[in-house]
Coordinates of C-alpha atoms in Angstrom, one line a residue:
M1 CA -10.2 64.4 30.1
K2 CA -12.4 63.3 27.9
E3 CA -13.0 66.7 26.6
K4 CA -9.5 67.2 26.4
I5 CA -9.0 63.4 23.9
N6 CA -12.3 64.9 22.2
K7 CA -10.5 68.0 21.0
I8 CA -7.2 66.3 20.6
W9 CA -9.4 63.8 18.1
K10 CA -10.7 66.8 16.5
R11 CA -7.3 68.2 15.4
I12 CA -6.0 65.0 14.7
K13 CA -8.9 65.2 12.2
F14 CA -7.9 68.1 10.9
M15 CA -3.8 67.3 11.1
R16 CA -4.7 64.4 8.3
S17 CA -5.5 67.2 5.8
L18 CA -2.5 69.2 6.0
S19 CA 0.5 69.3 4.0
I20 CA 4.2 68.0 5.6
K21 CA 5.2 71.7 6.4
H22 CA 2.3 72.6 7.9
W23 CA 2.5 68.9 10.6
R24 CA 5.4 70.9 11.7
Y25 CA 4.1 73.7 12.5
L26 CA 1.2 72.8 14.3
L27 CA 3.1 70.1 16.1
R28 CA 5.4 73.1 17.8
Q29 CA 2.1 74.2 19.1
L30 CA 0.8 71.8 20.5
S31 CA 1.9 71.5 24.7
K32 CA 3.9 68.2 26.2
K33 CA 0.4 66.9 27.9
E34 CA -1.0 66.8 24.4
I35 CA 1.6 65.3 22.2
N36 CA 1.8 62.7 25.0
A37 CA -1.8 62.5 25.0
I38 CA -2.0 61.6 21.2
L39 CA 1.4 58.7 21.6
V40 CA -1.0 57.2 24.5
F41 CA -4.2 57.2 21.9
L42 CA -2.3 56.0 18.9
G43 CA -0.2 52.9 21.3
L44 CA -3.6 51.5 22.6
A45 CA -4.4 52.1 19.0
I46 CA -2.0 50.2 17.4
T47 CA -2.2 47.5 20.5
S48 CA -5.4 47.2 19.8
S49 CA -5.3 46.0 16.4
L50 CA -2.8 43.8 16.8
F51 CA -4.7 42.1 19.6
L52 CA -7.8 41.8 17.2
G53 CA -5.7 40.9 14.8
V54 CA -3.8 38.1 16.6
Y55 CA -7.2 36.9 18.3
D56 CA -8.6 36.3 15.0
Y57 CA -5.4 34.7 13.2
W58 CA -5.0 32.1 16.2
F59 CA -8.8 31.5 17.9
L60 CA -11.3 32.2 15.4
R61 CA -9.4 30.7 12.2
T62 CA -8.2 27.3 11.6
S63 CA -5.6 25.6 9.2
V64 CA -6.4 24.0 6.5
A65 CA -4.8 22.3 3.3
S66 CA -4.4 24.8 0.6
S67 CA -3.7 23.9 -3.0
G68 CA -0.6 24.4 -4.5
G69 CA 3.0 23.0 -4.7
T70 CA 4.7 19.9 -5.8
Y71 CA 5.5 16.5 -4.9
S72 CA 7.9 14.0 -6.9
E73 CA 8.2 10.7 -6.0
G74 CA 10.7 7.7 -7.4
V75 CA 9.6 3.8 -8.2
I76 CA 11.6 1.2 -9.3
G77 CA 10.7 0.1 -12.7
E78 CA 9.0 1.4 -16.4
P79 CA 5.4 1.8 -17.1
R80 CA 3.9 -1.1 -19.3
Y81 CA 0.6 -1.7 -18.8
I82 CA -1.1 1.7 -16.9
N83 CA -4.5 -0.5 -17.3
P84 CA -6.8 -2.2 -14.2
A85 CA -7.2 -4.5 -16.4
L86 CA -3.4 -5.3 -17.2
A87 CA -1.9 -3.7 -14.1
S88 CA -2.1 -6.2 -11.1
A89 CA 1.2 -8.4 -12.6
S90 CA 3.7 -5.0 -11.9
E91 CA 3.7 -2.6 -8.8
V92 CA 4.4 0.2 -11.1
D93 CA 1.3 0.2 -13.2
R94 CA -0.3 -0.6 -9.9
D95 CA 0.9 2.9 -8.7
L96 CA 0.1 4.8 -11.8
T97 CA -3.9 3.1 -12.1
T98 CA -4.5 3.9 -8.4
L99 CA -3.7 7.4 -9.4
I100 CA -5.6 7.8 -12.5
F101 CA -8.4 5.2 -12.0
S102 CA -11.1 5.4 -9.1
G103 CA -13.5 1.5 -8.7
L104 CA -16.8 1.4 -7.0
V105 CA -15.0 1.6 -3.4
K106 CA -11.7 2.3 -2.0
H107 CA -9.9 2.2 1.3
N108 CA -9.7 4.9 3.6
E109 CA -6.8 5.5 5.9
L110 CA -7.5 2.9 8.6
G111 CA -8.1 0.2 5.6
N112 CA -12.0 0.4 5.5
I113 CA -13.9 0.1 2.9
I114 CA -15.4 2.9 1.6
P115 CA -17.3 3.9 -1.4
D116 CA -15.5 6.0 -3.8
L117 CA -17.2 6.2 -7.5
A118 CA -20.2 4.7 -6.3
E119 CA -22.3 7.0 -3.9
S120 CA -23.7 3.8 -1.9
Y121 CA -24.3 0.1 -1.6
Q122 CA -26.4 -2.6 -0.8
I123 CA -25.5 -6.4 0.4
R124 CA -28.1 -9.0 -0.3
D125 CA -29.2 -12.5 -0.9
N126 CA -26.8 -13.7 2.1
G127 CA -23.8 -11.9 1.0
K128 CA -24.7 -13.3 -3.2
T129 CA -26.2 -9.3 -4.3
Y130 CA -24.4 -6.2 -4.6
E131 CA -26.6 -3.1 -5.8
F132 CA -24.8 -0.1 -6.1
K133 CA -25.6 3.5 -7.1
L134 CA -22.8 5.1 -8.7
K135 CA -22.4 8.9 -7.2
E136 CA -24.7 11.8 -9.4
N137 CA -22.7 13.8 -12.4
L138 CA -19.8 12.1 -13.1
S139 CA -18.1 12.8 -16.2
W140 CA -14.7 11.8 -18.3
P141 CA -12.1 14.1 -19.3
D142 CA -14.0 14.7 -22.3
K143 CA -17.2 15.3 -20.5
K144 CA -18.8 11.7 -21.3
P145 CA -20.9 10.8 -18.2
L146 CA -19.7 7.8 -16.3
T147 CA -22.7 5.6 -16.1
S148 CA -23.1 2.1 -15.3
D149 CA -22.3 1.3 -18.7
D150 CA -18.9 1.7 -18.2
V151 CA -18.9 -0.6 -15.1
I152 CA -19.8 -3.3 -17.2
F153 CA -18.1 -3.1 -19.9
T154 CA -15.1 -3.2 -17.7
I155 CA -16.0 -6.2 -15.5
N156 CA -17.0 -8.4 -18.9
L157 CA -13.6 -7.4 -21.2
I158 CA -11.6 -8.7 -17.8
K159 CA -14.0 -11.9 -17.5
D160 CA -13.6 -12.5 -21.5
S161 CA -10.0 -14.9 -22.2
K162 CA -9.3 -13.3 -25.0
F163 CA -8.5 -10.0 -23.3
Q164 CA -6.3 -11.9 -20.9
S165 CA -6.6 -10.0 -17.8
P166 CA -4.5 -11.7 -15.0
L167 CA -8.1 -10.5 -12.7
R168 CA -10.0 -13.1 -14.9
N169 CA -10.5 -15.6 -12.0
N170 CA -11.4 -12.7 -9.6
W171 CA -14.7 -12.3 -11.7
Q172 CA -15.7 -16.0 -12.8
G173 CA -19.4 -16.9 -12.6
V174 CA -20.1 -13.4 -11.8
R175 CA -23.1 -11.8 -13.0
I176 CA -23.8 -8.0 -13.6
E177 CA -26.8 -6.1 -14.8
K178 CA -27.8 -2.9 -15.2
I179 CA -30.8 -1.2 -13.8
D180 CA -30.8 2.2 -14.9
E181 CA -27.9 4.9 -15.8
L182 CA -26.7 4.6 -12.0
R183 CA -27.5 1.8 -10.3
F184 CA -26.6 -1.9 -11.6
V185 CA -26.8 -5.4 -9.7
I186 CA -23.5 -7.6 -9.3
K187 CA -24.7 -11.0 -8.6
L188 CA -22.1 -13.9 -7.1
P189 CA -22.3 -17.9 -8.0
V190 CA -21.5 -18.1 -4.0
A191 CA -21.3 -15.6 -1.3
Y192 CA -17.5 -14.6 -0.9
E193 CA -17.3 -12.0 2.3
P194 CA -14.3 -10.0 0.9
F195 CA -15.9 -9.6 -2.5
L196 CA -15.8 -5.9 -1.9
E197 CA -12.4 -5.3 -2.6
N198 CA -12.7 -6.8 -5.9
A199 CA -14.7 -3.6 -6.0
T200 CA -11.5 -1.6 -5.8
L201 CA -11.0 -2.1 -9.7
G202 CA -10.2 0.8 -11.6
I203 CA -12.9 1.6 -14.1
L204 CA -12.6 1.8 -17.9
P205 CA -14.1 4.4 -20.1
Q206 CA -16.1 2.5 -22.7
H207 CA -16.7 4.3 -25.6
I208 CA -12.6 4.7 -25.2
W209 CA -12.2 1.3 -25.2
E210 CA -15.0 -0.6 -26.7
N211 CA -13.5 -0.4 -30.6
V212 CA -10.5 -1.8 -29.0
Q213 CA -10.2 -5.4 -30.3
P214 CA -8.7 -8.8 -28.1
Q215 CA -5.4 -8.5 -30.2
N216 CA -4.6 -5.2 -30.0
F217 CA -5.7 -4.9 -26.0
L218 CA -2.0 -5.5 -24.5
L219 CA -0.8 -3.2 -27.9
T220 CA -2.7 -0.3 -27.8
Q221 CA -1.2 3.1 -26.8
L222 CA -4.1 3.6 -24.5
N223 CA -2.2 1.0 -21.5
L224 CA 0.4 4.3 -21.6
K225 CA -1.3 7.2 -22.4
P226 CA -4.8 6.3 -19.6
I227 CA -7.7 8.0 -19.5
G228 CA -9.4 7.5 -16.3
F229 CA -11.7 9.2 -13.9
G230 CA -9.3 9.5 -10.2
Q231 CA -7.7 11.7 -8.9
Y232 CA -5.1 12.9 -11.4
Q233 CA -4.6 13.3 -15.0
V234 CA -1.2 12.7 -17.2
T235 CA 0.0 15.5 -18.4
K236 CA 3.3 14.9 -19.2
I237 CA 5.8 12.2 -20.2
T238 CA 9.5 11.7 -20.6
K239 CA 11.1 9.9 -22.6
N240 CA 15.1 9.4 -23.0
A241 CA 16.9 8.8 -26.0
S242 CA 16.1 4.9 -26.9
G243 CA 12.3 5.8 -25.6
V244 CA 12.1 4.6 -22.6
I245 CA 9.5 6.5 -20.2
K246 CA 11.8 8.3 -17.3
S247 CA 9.1 10.5 -15.3
M248 CA 5.4 11.2 -15.9
E249 CA 3.2 14.3 -14.4
F250 CA 0.1 15.1 -12.9
S251 CA -2.5 17.2 -12.6
P252 CA -5.4 17.2 -10.4
N253 CA -8.5 16.2 -12.0
P254 CA -10.7 18.5 -12.0
R255 CA -13.8 15.9 -12.3
Y256 CA -13.3 14.1 -9.5
Y257 CA -15.7 14.7 -6.9
E258 CA -12.8 15.4 -4.5
K259 CA -9.9 17.7 -5.9
A260 CA -6.4 16.6 -4.8
N261 CA -4.5 19.7 -2.8
I262 CA -1.4 19.3 -4.7
S263 CA -0.7 21.1 -7.9
L264 CA 1.8 19.1 -9.4
L265 CA 3.1 15.4 -8.7
R266 CA 5.9 14.2 -10.3
I267 CA 6.5 10.4 -11.4
R268 CA 10.2 9.3 -11.9
F269 CA 11.4 6.0 -12.6
Y270 CA 14.2 4.0 -11.6
E271 CA 16.2 1.0 -12.4
N272 CA 16.7 -0.2 -8.8
Q273 CA 17.3 0.8 -5.2
E274 CA 20.6 2.3 -5.1
D275 CA 19.8 4.8 -8.1
L276 CA 16.7 5.7 -6.3
V277 CA 18.2 6.7 -2.9
N278 CA 20.7 7.9 -4.4
A279 CA 17.9 10.3 -6.7
F280 CA 16.5 11.6 -3.4
K281 CA 20.2 12.6 -1.9
R282 CA 20.4 14.6 -5.5
R283 CA 16.6 16.0 -4.5
E284 CA 15.5 15.0 -7.6
I285 CA 13.0 13.4 -5.5
D286 CA 10.9 14.1 -2.4
G287 CA 9.3 10.2 -1.2
F288 CA 9.9 6.2 -2.3
S289 CA 9.4 3.5 -0.8
L290 CA 12.5 1.4 0.9
S291 CA 13.1 -1.8 0.5
S292 CA 16.1 -2.2 1.9
V293 CA 16.7 -1.6 6.2
L294 CA 19.9 -0.9 5.6
D295 CA 18.6 2.1 3.3
K296 CA 16.3 3.2 5.9
I297 CA 19.4 3.5 8.7
E298 CA 21.6 5.7 6.5
L299 CA 19.0 7.8 5.6
K300 CA 17.6 8.6 8.8
K301 CA 21.1 11.0 9.0
S302 CA 19.8 12.9 5.9
R303 CA 17.6 16.0 5.5
D304 CA 14.0 16.2 6.8
L305 CA 12.4 13.3 6.1
V306 CA 9.6 11.3 8.0
F307 CA 9.1 7.6 7.7
Y308 CA 5.6 6.4 8.2
D309 CA 4.2 3.4 9.8
I310 CA 2.5 2.0 7.9
K311 CA 1.0 -2.0 7.9
L312 CA 1.0 -4.1 5.3
P313 CA -0.6 -7.7 5.2
R314 CA 2.5 -9.5 4.2
Y315 CA 4.8 -12.3 5.7
Y316 CA 8.0 -14.0 4.7
G317 CA 8.8 -18.1 5.2
V318 CA 10.3 -20.9 3.8
F319 CA 7.7 -22.7 1.9
F320 CA 8.6 -26.8 1.4
N321 CA 7.8 -28.3 -2.0
Q322 CA 7.6 -32.1 -0.5
T323 CA 7.0 -33.0 -4.3
R324 CA 10.7 -32.6 -5.1
S325 CA 12.4 -33.7 -2.0
D326 CA 12.2 -36.9 0.2
V327 CA 13.6 -35.1 2.7
L328 CA 11.6 -32.8 3.2
A329 CA 8.9 -35.0 2.8
E330 CA 9.2 -35.9 6.5
L331 CA 7.5 -34.3 9.4
D332 CA 10.1 -34.7 11.8
V333 CA 12.9 -33.2 9.8
R334 CA 10.4 -29.8 9.4
K335 CA 10.0 -30.1 12.4
A336 CA 13.5 -30.1 13.6
L337 CA 13.9 -27.5 11.3
S338 CA 11.3 -25.3 12.5
Y339 CA 13.1 -25.3 16.2
A340 CA 16.5 -24.8 14.5
T341 CA 15.4 -21.4 13.2
D342 CA 16.4 -18.6 15.3
K343 CA 13.4 -15.9 14.2
E344 CA 14.9 -13.2 16.6
T345 CA 17.7 -13.3 16.0
L346 CA 17.7 -12.6 12.3
I347 CA 14.7 -9.9 13.0
K348 CA 17.3 -8.1 15.0
D349 CA 20.7 -8.4 13.3
I350 CA 19.8 -8.9 9.4
L351 CA 16.5 -7.1 9.6
K352 CA 17.6 -4.2 12.7
S353 CA 14.0 -4.9 13.6
E354 CA 12.7 -2.8 11.7
A355 CA 9.8 -6.3 11.1
Q356 CA 7.7 -8.6 13.7
T357 CA 8.1 -12.1 14.7
Q358 CA 5.6 -14.4 12.1
K359 CA 3.7 -16.9 14.3
G360 CA 1.7 -18.2 11.8
P361 CA -0.2 -18.3 8.0
L362 CA -2.3 -14.9 8.8
P363 CA -0.1 -11.8 9.6
F364 CA -0.2 -9.6 12.4
G365 CA -3.3 -10.3 14.1
L366 CA -6.0 -9.3 11.0
L367 CA -9.4 -10.1 12.5
N368 CA -8.6 -11.0 15.6
I369 CA -7.5 -14.3 15.6
G370 CA -5.3 -15.3 18.2
I371 CA -1.7 -16.1 17.9
P372 CA -1.7 -20.3 17.1
E373 CA -1.2 -22.3 20.6
I374 CA 1.4 -24.4 18.2
N375 CA 4.4 -22.7 17.8
Y376 CA 8.2 -23.6 17.5
N377 CA 10.5 -21.8 19.7
F378 CA 14.5 -21.4 18.6
D379 CA 15.7 -24.3 20.3
I380 CA 18.6 -26.6 18.5
E381 CA 18.8 -29.4 21.5
T382 CA 15.2 -30.1 20.3
A383 CA 15.9 -30.2 16.9
K384 CA 18.9 -33.0 17.0
N385 CA 16.5 -34.8 19.7
I386 CA 13.9 -35.0 17.1
L387 CA 16.2 -36.4 14.4
D388 CA 17.9 -38.9 16.3
K389 CA 14.5 -40.2 17.5
S390 CA 13.3 -40.5 13.5
G391 CA 16.5 -42.4 12.2
W392 CA 18.8 -39.6 11.2
K393 CA 22.2 -40.2 12.2
I394 CA 25.2 -38.5 11.8
G395 CA 27.3 -39.4 8.7
E396 CA 30.1 -38.6 6.6
N397 CA 31.2 -34.6 7.4
G398 CA 28.6 -34.2 9.6
I399 CA 26.0 -34.5 7.7
R400 CA 22.7 -36.6 8.8
E401 CA 21.5 -40.0 6.5
K402 CA 18.8 -42.4 6.5
K403 CA 17.2 -45.0 4.4
L404 CA 14.4 -43.7 2.6
K405 CA 12.5 -45.7 -0.2
G406 CA 15.2 -48.7 -0.2
K407 CA 18.3 -46.3 0.0
T408 CA 20.5 -44.4 2.1
T409 CA 19.5 -40.4 1.7
K410 CA 21.6 -37.3 3.2
L411 CA 19.6 -34.9 4.9
E412 CA 20.6 -32.2 2.1
F413 CA 18.4 -30.2 -0.1
A414 CA 18.4 -27.0 -1.7
L415 CA 16.8 -23.3 -0.5
T416 CA 16.4 -21.1 -3.2
T417 CA 15.4 -17.4 -3.0
T418 CA 16.4 -14.0 -4.6
D419 CA 19.5 -11.8 -4.8
W420 CA 17.7 -9.0 -2.8
P421 CA 20.5 -8.2 0.3
E422 CA 18.1 -9.3 3.4
H423 CA 16.8 -12.3 1.4
T424 CA 20.1 -13.9 1.0
Q425 CA 21.1 -12.6 4.6
V426 CA 18.5 -14.2 6.2
A427 CA 18.5 -17.5 3.7
S428 CA 22.6 -17.4 5.1
N429 CA 21.3 -17.3 8.9
L430 CA 19.2 -20.3 8.3
K431 CA 21.7 -22.0 6.2
Q432 CA 23.7 -21.4 9.4
N433 CA 21.6 -23.0 11.8
W434 CA 20.7 -25.3 9.9
E435 CA 23.5 -27.1 9.4
K436 CA 24.3 -26.8 13.3
I437 CA 21.5 -29.6 13.5
G438 CA 22.8 -31.9 11.1
A439 CA 21.5 -30.7 7.7
K440 CA 23.6 -29.6 4.6
I441 CA 21.4 -26.4 2.7
D442 CA 22.7 -25.5 -1.3
L443 CA 21.5 -21.8 -1.3
D444 CA 20.3 -21.1 -4.7
V445 CA 19.6 -17.4 -5.4
V446 CA 18.1 -16.4 -8.3
P447 CA 17.5 -12.8 -9.9
V448 CA 14.5 -10.6 -8.2
N449 CA 13.2 -10.6 -11.7
G450 CA 13.8 -14.3 -12.8
I451 CA 12.1 -16.0 -10.2
Q452 CA 8.8 -15.4 -11.0
T453 CA 9.5 -17.8 -14.3
Q454 CA 12.3 -19.6 -14.0
N455 CA 11.5 -21.3 -10.4
I456 CA 8.0 -19.7 -9.4
R457 CA 5.4 -20.7 -11.6
P458 CA 7.0 -24.1 -12.4
R459 CA 7.2 -24.7 -9.1
Q460 CA 11.1 -25.2 -9.6
Y461 CA 12.5 -25.4 -5.9
Q462 CA 12.7 -27.7 -3.1
A463 CA 12.1 -25.1 -0.1
L464 CA 12.2 -21.5 -1.7
L465 CA 12.3 -18.2 0.9
F466 CA 10.0 -15.8 -0.4
G467 CA 7.3 -13.7 0.7
E468 CA 3.4 -13.8 0.2
V469 CA 0.7 -10.7 0.4
L470 CA -3.0 -10.9 2.4
S471 CA -5.6 -8.7 2.5
L472 CA -6.7 -6.7 5.4
N473 CA -9.6 -9.0 5.3
P474 CA -8.0 -12.0 4.5
D475 CA -8.5 -14.9 2.0
P476 CA -6.0 -17.2 2.1
F477 CA -7.8 -19.5 0.0
S478 CA -5.3 -19.0 -3.3
F479 CA -2.2 -19.7 -0.9
W480 CA -3.4 -23.2 0.6
H481 CA -6.1 -24.6 -0.9
S482 CA -5.5 -27.8 -2.9
T483 CA -6.6 -26.4 -6.1
Q484 CA -4.3 -23.8 -5.9
R485 CA -1.2 -25.8 -5.7
R486 CA -0.1 -25.2 -10.3
D487 CA 0.1 -21.5 -11.5
P488 CA -1.6 -19.1 -11.4
G489 CA -2.3 -19.9 -8.0
L490 CA 0.2 -19.0 -5.2
N491 CA 0.2 -22.5 -2.9
L492 CA 3.9 -22.2 -2.2
A493 CA 4.4 -25.1 -0.5
L494 CA 2.1 -27.1 -3.1
Y495 CA 0.0 -28.4 0.5
N496 CA -3.2 -30.4 0.1
N497 CA -5.4 -31.0 3.5
K498 CA -9.1 -31.5 2.9
K499 CA -10.3 -30.6 6.2
V500 CA -7.7 -27.3 5.2
D501 CA -9.5 -27.2 2.1
G502 CA -13.4 -27.1 3.7
L503 CA -11.9 -24.6 6.4
L504 CA -11.0 -22.2 3.9
E505 CA -14.1 -22.5 1.5
S506 CA -16.1 -22.2 4.4
A507 CA -14.5 -18.9 5.5
R508 CA -14.7 -17.0 2.5
Q509 CA -18.2 -17.4 2.3
E510 CA -18.8 -16.6 6.0
N511 CA -20.8 -13.1 6.6
D512 CA -20.5 -13.8 10.8
P513 CA -17.6 -12.4 11.5
N514 CA -17.1 -14.8 15.0
K515 CA -17.3 -18.1 12.8
R516 CA -15.0 -17.1 10.3
I517 CA -12.7 -16.1 13.3
K518 CA -13.3 -19.8 14.7
S519 CA -12.8 -21.2 10.5
Y520 CA -9.3 -19.4 10.6
E521 CA -8.2 -20.2 13.9
A522 CA -9.0 -24.0 13.0
F523 CA -7.0 -23.7 9.7
Q524 CA -4.0 -22.1 11.3
K525 CA -3.7 -25.0 13.9
I526 CA -3.8 -27.5 10.8
I527 CA -0.8 -25.5 9.2
M528 CA 0.9 -25.4 12.3
Q529 CA 0.8 -29.2 13.0
D530 CA 1.9 -30.2 9.4
I531 CA 4.5 -27.7 8.4
P532 CA 4.0 -27.4 5.3
A533 CA 6.4 -24.1 5.5
I534 CA 7.9 -22.1 8.3
F535 CA 6.6 -18.6 8.9
L536 CA 9.6 -16.1 9.9
Y537 CA 8.8 -12.4 9.9
S538 CA 6.5 -9.6 8.9
P539 CA 8.5 -6.9 7.6
N540 CA 7.6 -2.9 8.2
Y541 CA 6.5 -1.3 4.9
I542 CA 9.1 1.8 4.6
Y543 CA 7.6 4.7 3.3
A544 CA 9.8 7.8 3.5
V545 CA 8.1 11.0 2.1
S546 CA 10.0 15.4 2.5
G547 CA 8.4 16.6 5.8
K548 CA 7.0 19.4 3.4
I549 CA 4.4 17.4 2.3
K550 CA 1.3 16.5 5.2
G551 CA -1.6 15.3 5.7
I552 CA -0.5 11.8 5.0
N553 CA -2.4 9.8 7.6
T554 CA -2.6 6.2 6.3
K555 CA -2.2 3.1 8.6
A556 CA -2.8 0.6 6.9
I557 CA -2.8 -0.5 3.6
N558 CA -3.4 -3.8 1.5
T559 CA -0.4 -3.3 -1.5
P560 CA 2.0 -0.8 -1.8
S561 CA -0.1 1.1 -4.3
Q562 CA -2.7 1.8 -2.0
R563 CA -0.3 4.5 -0.3
F564 CA -2.0 6.5 -2.9
E565 CA -5.4 6.1 -2.4
N566 CA -6.1 9.4 -0.7
I567 CA -3.4 11.4 -1.7
N568 CA -6.0 13.8 -2.7
K569 CA -5.7 15.1 1.8
W570 CA -2.0 15.7 1.0
H571 CA -0.8 19.4 0.8
T572 CA 2.4 20.7 1.1
A573 CA 0.5 24.7 1.5
T574 CA -2.0 25.6 4.2
K575 CA -4.3 28.6 4.9
R576 CA -6.7 29.8 8.1
V577 CA -10.6 30.3 7.5
K578 CA -13.0 30.3 9.8
K579 CA -14.0 28.3 12.0

């Protein structure tokens, strides 16, 4: 048989050099057995080739992200200051600065701090000294090297009150000293355990910004034509006839140490959530953040769309301004209102179960802090009994009354919130339940874009339904410390408790996690006893992206803009490489 195969193989070699006419002639000369043998041989050769190809593709290679493709995302608003020193006041600006600028550190997909521009850092002097070393061979788009001087310039600019940075308070008392071109030391006046969150600040190029005078800082075109060292760089800005920016295009920054996979990134700007959703339906965009759970229900029926479950440490509550209401200054009234709040129903019926019950001032078990021992479960009868015992009697039209400061006072106050659909529905639910216990609630619905200036900054409200955003490494100081009762502080309840002040001060300086947890648990217990607020719910962060985009593995973020911190790992295309 072997001799026959060799004989046939010699004939095949010879046949390759022949013309079609010769082939036809020779095939007629072969016997049936010889033709069958040739066919078997060819079949084995083809099968072997296919097997080896499949084996190589599926077993010897693995799928990895590949460069290419496009991604378009829609956001609500318009860019104004694409500048890390100014961007904190605007969600749109924060989104864009996250794409274009990098800090010394950033967060990984789990929300943990990892080096970014910094190659490494060391913490010394019981948490008061941080020494950083920058990565080598980093350079700006004009090929100027990125050095310690750029970092020092950025921090000192923010500290200078003449530049009006909203981040100034984060850096007061902080000193920064240069060691060499790549190394520097940041010294804090006192230990501050969450300091590394501040070090995510995007770095500005000194040689481009150093000649911008403070009076021109808010006006310079650099705020809309940013130059940074981030994952992406701006390549195109599109405006309408009125000069309003409608979209921006970005390409991967070739100088960033980890090149992004998506070749063309486009951010489109819309006026409101309705426009955003309609843009998705028209296929103008591939992804967006949803503010309304009602839209999610509708979009679930839409084309290929993935909803990502990303933890965001925020919650909504009702904050009582006791300085503007004698009624709310009474602990028993606040306690009765707490018992008359049906959190489970509003989460199920209004938020469509896209939220978790908020039981205290720290959301979803941050730092493994336990659930407060004191809680006020929904119980209308308990609420009524508390008011009865504290002298609030049913009066005209079923509204309770009591003598306060020598005059008869009705159990009445205003509840302020925004005109966002979920907020007005939640406020209506609270009003309905609270009126069952004899309170009269006046709803004060304010436009979303006006509540900060009209109500929050001047503290012009009696009760405020609003949200607070902490950090994955929480520092609730600005929300509850007595020094933060006035703008720009965020103590919305104007809460004042010296013991709580002490606990917050010690916790933010404590490096021992166990001691820090104990301080926060003690803080939480006092808050739940004093009831300066009713904690309602922690909403899910709804991020919807087309299924064509792969590599989104983010599990936890501090702010929505941080969804872009690892966008360089996103991709639309893949390739198989040898393992």
